[in-house]
Coordinates of C-alpha atoms in Angstrom, one line a residue:
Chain A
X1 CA 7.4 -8.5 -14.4
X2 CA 5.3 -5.2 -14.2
X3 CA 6.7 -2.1 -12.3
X4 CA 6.0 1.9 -11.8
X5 CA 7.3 4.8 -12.4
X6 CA 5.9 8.4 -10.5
X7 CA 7.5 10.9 -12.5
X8 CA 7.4 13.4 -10.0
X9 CA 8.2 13.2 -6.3
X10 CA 6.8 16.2 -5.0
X11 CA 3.8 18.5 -6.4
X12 CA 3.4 21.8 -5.3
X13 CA 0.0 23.4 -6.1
X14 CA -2.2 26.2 -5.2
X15 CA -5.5 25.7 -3.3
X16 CA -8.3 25.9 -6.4
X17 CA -5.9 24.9 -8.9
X18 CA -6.0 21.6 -10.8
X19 CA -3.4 18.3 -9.5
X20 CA -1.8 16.4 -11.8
X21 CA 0.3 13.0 -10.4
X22 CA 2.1 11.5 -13.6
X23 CA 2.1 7.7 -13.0
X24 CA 3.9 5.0 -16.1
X25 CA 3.2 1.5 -15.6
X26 CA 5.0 -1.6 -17.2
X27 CA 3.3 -5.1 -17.1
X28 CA 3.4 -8.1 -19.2
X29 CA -0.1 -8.8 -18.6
X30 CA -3.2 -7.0 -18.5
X31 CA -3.0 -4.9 -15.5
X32 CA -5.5 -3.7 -12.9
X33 CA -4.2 -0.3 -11.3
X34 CA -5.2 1.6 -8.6
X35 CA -4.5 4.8 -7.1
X36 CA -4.0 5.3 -3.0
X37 CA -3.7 7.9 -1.1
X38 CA -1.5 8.4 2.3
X39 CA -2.3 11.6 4.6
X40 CA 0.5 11.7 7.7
X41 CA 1.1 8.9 10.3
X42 CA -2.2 7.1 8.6
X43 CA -2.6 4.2 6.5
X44 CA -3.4 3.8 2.6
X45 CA -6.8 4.7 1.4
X46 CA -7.6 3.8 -2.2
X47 CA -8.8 6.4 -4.1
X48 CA -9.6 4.8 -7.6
X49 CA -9.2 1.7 -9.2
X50 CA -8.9 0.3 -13.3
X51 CA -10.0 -2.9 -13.9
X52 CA -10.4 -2.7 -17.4
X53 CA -13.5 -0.9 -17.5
X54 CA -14.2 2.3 -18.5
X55 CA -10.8 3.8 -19.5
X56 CA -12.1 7.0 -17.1
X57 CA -12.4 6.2 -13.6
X58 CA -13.5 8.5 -11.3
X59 CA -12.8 8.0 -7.5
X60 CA -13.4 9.8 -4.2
X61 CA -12.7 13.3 -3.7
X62 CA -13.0 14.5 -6.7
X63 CA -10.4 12.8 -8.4
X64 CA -10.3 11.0 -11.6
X65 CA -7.5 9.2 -13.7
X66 CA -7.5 7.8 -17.3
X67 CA -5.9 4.8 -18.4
X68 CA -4.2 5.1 -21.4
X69 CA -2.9 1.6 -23.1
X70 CA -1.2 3.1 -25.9
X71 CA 1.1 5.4 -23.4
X72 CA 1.6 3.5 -20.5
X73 CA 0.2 5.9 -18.5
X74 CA -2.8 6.5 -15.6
X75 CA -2.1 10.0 -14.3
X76 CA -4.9 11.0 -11.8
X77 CA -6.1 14.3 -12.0
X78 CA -8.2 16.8 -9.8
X79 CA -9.5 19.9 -11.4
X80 CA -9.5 21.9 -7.9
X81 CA -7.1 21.3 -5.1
X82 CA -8.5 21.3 -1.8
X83 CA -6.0 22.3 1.3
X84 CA -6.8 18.3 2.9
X85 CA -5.1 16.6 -0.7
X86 CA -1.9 17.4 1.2
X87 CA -0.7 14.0 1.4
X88 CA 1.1 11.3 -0.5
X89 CA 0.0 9.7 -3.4
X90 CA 0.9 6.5 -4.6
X91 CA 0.5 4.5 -8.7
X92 CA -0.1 0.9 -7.7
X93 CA 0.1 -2.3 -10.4
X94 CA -1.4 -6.0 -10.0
X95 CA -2.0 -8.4 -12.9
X96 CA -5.3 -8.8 -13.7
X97 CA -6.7 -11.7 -11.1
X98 CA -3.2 -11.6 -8.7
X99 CA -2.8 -10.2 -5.6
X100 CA 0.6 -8.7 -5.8
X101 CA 0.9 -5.2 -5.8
X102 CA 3.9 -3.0 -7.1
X103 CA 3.6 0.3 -5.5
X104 CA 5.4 3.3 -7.2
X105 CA 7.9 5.4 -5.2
X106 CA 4.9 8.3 -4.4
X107 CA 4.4 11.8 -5.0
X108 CA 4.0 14.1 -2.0
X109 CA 1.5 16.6 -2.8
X110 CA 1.8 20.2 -1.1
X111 CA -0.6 22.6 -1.6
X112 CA -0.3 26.4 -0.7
X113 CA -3.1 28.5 0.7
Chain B
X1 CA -17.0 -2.4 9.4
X2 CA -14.1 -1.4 11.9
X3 CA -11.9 -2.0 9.0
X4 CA -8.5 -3.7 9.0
X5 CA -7.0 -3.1 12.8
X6 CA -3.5 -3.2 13.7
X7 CA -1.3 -3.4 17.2
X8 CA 0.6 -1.4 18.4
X9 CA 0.1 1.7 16.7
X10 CA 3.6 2.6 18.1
X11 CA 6.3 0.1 19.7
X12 CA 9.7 0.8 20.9
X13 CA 12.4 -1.5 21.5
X14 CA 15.8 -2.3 21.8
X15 CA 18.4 -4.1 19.7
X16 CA 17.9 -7.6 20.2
X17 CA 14.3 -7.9 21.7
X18 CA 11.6 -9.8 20.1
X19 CA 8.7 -7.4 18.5
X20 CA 5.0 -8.9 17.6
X21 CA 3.1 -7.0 15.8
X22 CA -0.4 -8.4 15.4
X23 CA -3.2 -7.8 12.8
X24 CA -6.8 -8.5 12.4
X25 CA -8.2 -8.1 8.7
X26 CA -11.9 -7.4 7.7
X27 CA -13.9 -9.7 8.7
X28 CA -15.2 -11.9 5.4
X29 CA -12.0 -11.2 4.1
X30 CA -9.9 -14.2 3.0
X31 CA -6.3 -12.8 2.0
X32 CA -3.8 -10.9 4.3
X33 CA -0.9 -8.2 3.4
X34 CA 1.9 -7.7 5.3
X35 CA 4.1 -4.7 4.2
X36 CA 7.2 -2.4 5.2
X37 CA 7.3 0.8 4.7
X38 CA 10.6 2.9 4.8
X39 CA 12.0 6.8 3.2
X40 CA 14.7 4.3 1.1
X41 CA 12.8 1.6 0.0
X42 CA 9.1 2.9 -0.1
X43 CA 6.5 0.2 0.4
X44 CA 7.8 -3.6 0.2
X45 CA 5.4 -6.6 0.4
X46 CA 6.7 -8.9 2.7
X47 CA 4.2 -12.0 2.5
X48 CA 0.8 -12.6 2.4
X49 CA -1.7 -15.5 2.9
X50 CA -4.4 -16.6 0.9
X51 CA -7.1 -18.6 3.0
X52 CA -4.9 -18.4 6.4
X53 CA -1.6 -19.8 4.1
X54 CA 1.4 -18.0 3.4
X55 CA 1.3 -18.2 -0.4
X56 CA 4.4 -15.8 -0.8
X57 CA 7.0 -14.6 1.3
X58 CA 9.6 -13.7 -1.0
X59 CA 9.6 -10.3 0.3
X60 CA 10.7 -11.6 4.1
X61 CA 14.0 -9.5 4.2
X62 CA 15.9 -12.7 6.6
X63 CA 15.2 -15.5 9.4
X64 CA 14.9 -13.1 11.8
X65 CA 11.3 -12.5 10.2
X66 CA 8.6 -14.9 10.7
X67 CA 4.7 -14.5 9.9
X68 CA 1.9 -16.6 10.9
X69 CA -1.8 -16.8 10.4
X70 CA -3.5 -19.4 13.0
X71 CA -7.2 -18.4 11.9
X72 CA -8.8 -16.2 9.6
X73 CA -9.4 -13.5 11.9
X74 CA -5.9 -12.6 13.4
X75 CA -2.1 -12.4 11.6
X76 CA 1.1 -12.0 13.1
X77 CA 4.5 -10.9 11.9
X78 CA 7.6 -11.4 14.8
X79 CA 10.6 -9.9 14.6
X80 CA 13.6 -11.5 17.0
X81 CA 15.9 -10.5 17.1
X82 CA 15.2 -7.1 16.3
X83 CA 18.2 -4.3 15.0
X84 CA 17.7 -0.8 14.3
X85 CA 17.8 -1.6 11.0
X86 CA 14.3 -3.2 11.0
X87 CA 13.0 0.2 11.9
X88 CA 9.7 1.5 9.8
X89 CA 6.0 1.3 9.9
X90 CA 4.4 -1.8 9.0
X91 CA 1.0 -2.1 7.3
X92 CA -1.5 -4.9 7.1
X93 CA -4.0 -5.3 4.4
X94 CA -6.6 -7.5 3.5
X95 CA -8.5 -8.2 0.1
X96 CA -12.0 -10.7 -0.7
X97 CA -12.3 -12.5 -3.4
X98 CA -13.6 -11.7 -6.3
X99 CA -14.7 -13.7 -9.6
X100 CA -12.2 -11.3 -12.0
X101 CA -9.7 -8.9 -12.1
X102 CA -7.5 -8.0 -9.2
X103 CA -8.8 -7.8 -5.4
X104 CA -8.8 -4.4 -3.5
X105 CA -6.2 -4.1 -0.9
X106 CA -7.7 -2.5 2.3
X107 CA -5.2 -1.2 4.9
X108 CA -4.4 -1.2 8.5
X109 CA -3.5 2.0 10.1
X110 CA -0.1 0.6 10.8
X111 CA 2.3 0.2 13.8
X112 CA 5.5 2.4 13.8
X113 CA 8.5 0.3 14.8
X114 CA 11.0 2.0 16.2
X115 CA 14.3 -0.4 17.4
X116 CA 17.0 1.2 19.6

């Protein structure tokens, strides 16, 4: 079974700071994960994806995330927050080679002028 | 590439009417997502198909839910009767194959469901 956990269900940042989104995974297998992003009434965009790669995957927009085996984890990360990253964000698992995704609950990023 | 395209992007019904929503995935793609999205439950798979067959649809809440994929090109998901309850947006998505590791999911823009 493989599941996620978004620590945090709202972000609050000000334009030109960094964005953190804190995303735990649990899988039995090796595990692909992506990160997608959801602006308001649209559908998901993906944003990044691990595939087990490079443990650093950068995406579009300026964001990046790392996947970290030894914590679970695969927090994305953008060093400057841009007014149009208002949106939600959401930690997505698949076993490596299936085509069932668990989404996580999603963080709703707001950020301040 | 249009992308994946959904209809309706709104609907509005009553209790007890029959709702269609209809999907056409990228073209070349060969597996199709259908999802729910609601505040409580956050994004639920409810099938999908793999070369125009449903391969899972453990996620189909009841009977009153039926999906079906006649060609490659064009999905549907029916909803009769309909109750209030079924109210949310509904996403389709569709992935290509891929020699390794897990296929990208792309999504529709979704239809908003709202039963009276």
């Amino acid at each position: 079974a493989q599941s996620v956990t978004q620590l945090d269900s709202h972000v609050s940042v000000s334009e030109g700071t960094p964005v953190l989104l804190r995303c735990n995974y649990s899988s039995s297998y090796s595990p692909s994960l992506f990160w997608y992003v959801q602006h308001p009434n649209k559908g998901l965009q993906l944003l990044l994806k691990y595939t087990s790669a490079a443990t650093l995957v950068k995406g579009i927009n300026g964001f990046e995330a790392e996947f970290k085996k030894s914590e679970t984890s695969f927090h994305l990360t953008k060093p400057s927050a841009h007014m149009s990253d208002a949106a939600e964000y959401f930690c997505v698992v698949s076993k490596a080679a299936g085509n069932k995704l668990t989404f996580g609950g999603g963080t709703r990023v707001l950020v301040k002028p | 590439d249009a992308g994946v395209i959904q209809s309706p992007r709104h609907e509005v019904t009553e209790m007890g009417q029959e709702v269609t929503l209809r999907c056409k995935p990228i073209s070349g793609h060969n597996s199709l997502f259908w999802y729910r999205q609601t505040m409580m439950r956050g994004l639920e798979l409810l099938i999908y198909f793999n070369n125009n067959v449903p391969i899972d649809d453990s996620g189909m809440p009841e009977d009153r839910f039926s999906a079906k994929m006649p060609n490659a090109s064009f999905s549907t998901l029916k909803i009769q009767p309909s109750e209030p309850r079924d109210s949310a947006v509904y996403f389709c998505a569709s992935s290509s194959p891929r020699t390794r590791g897990t296929d990208t999911q792309y999504f529709g823009p979704g239809t908003r469901l709202t039963v009276l």
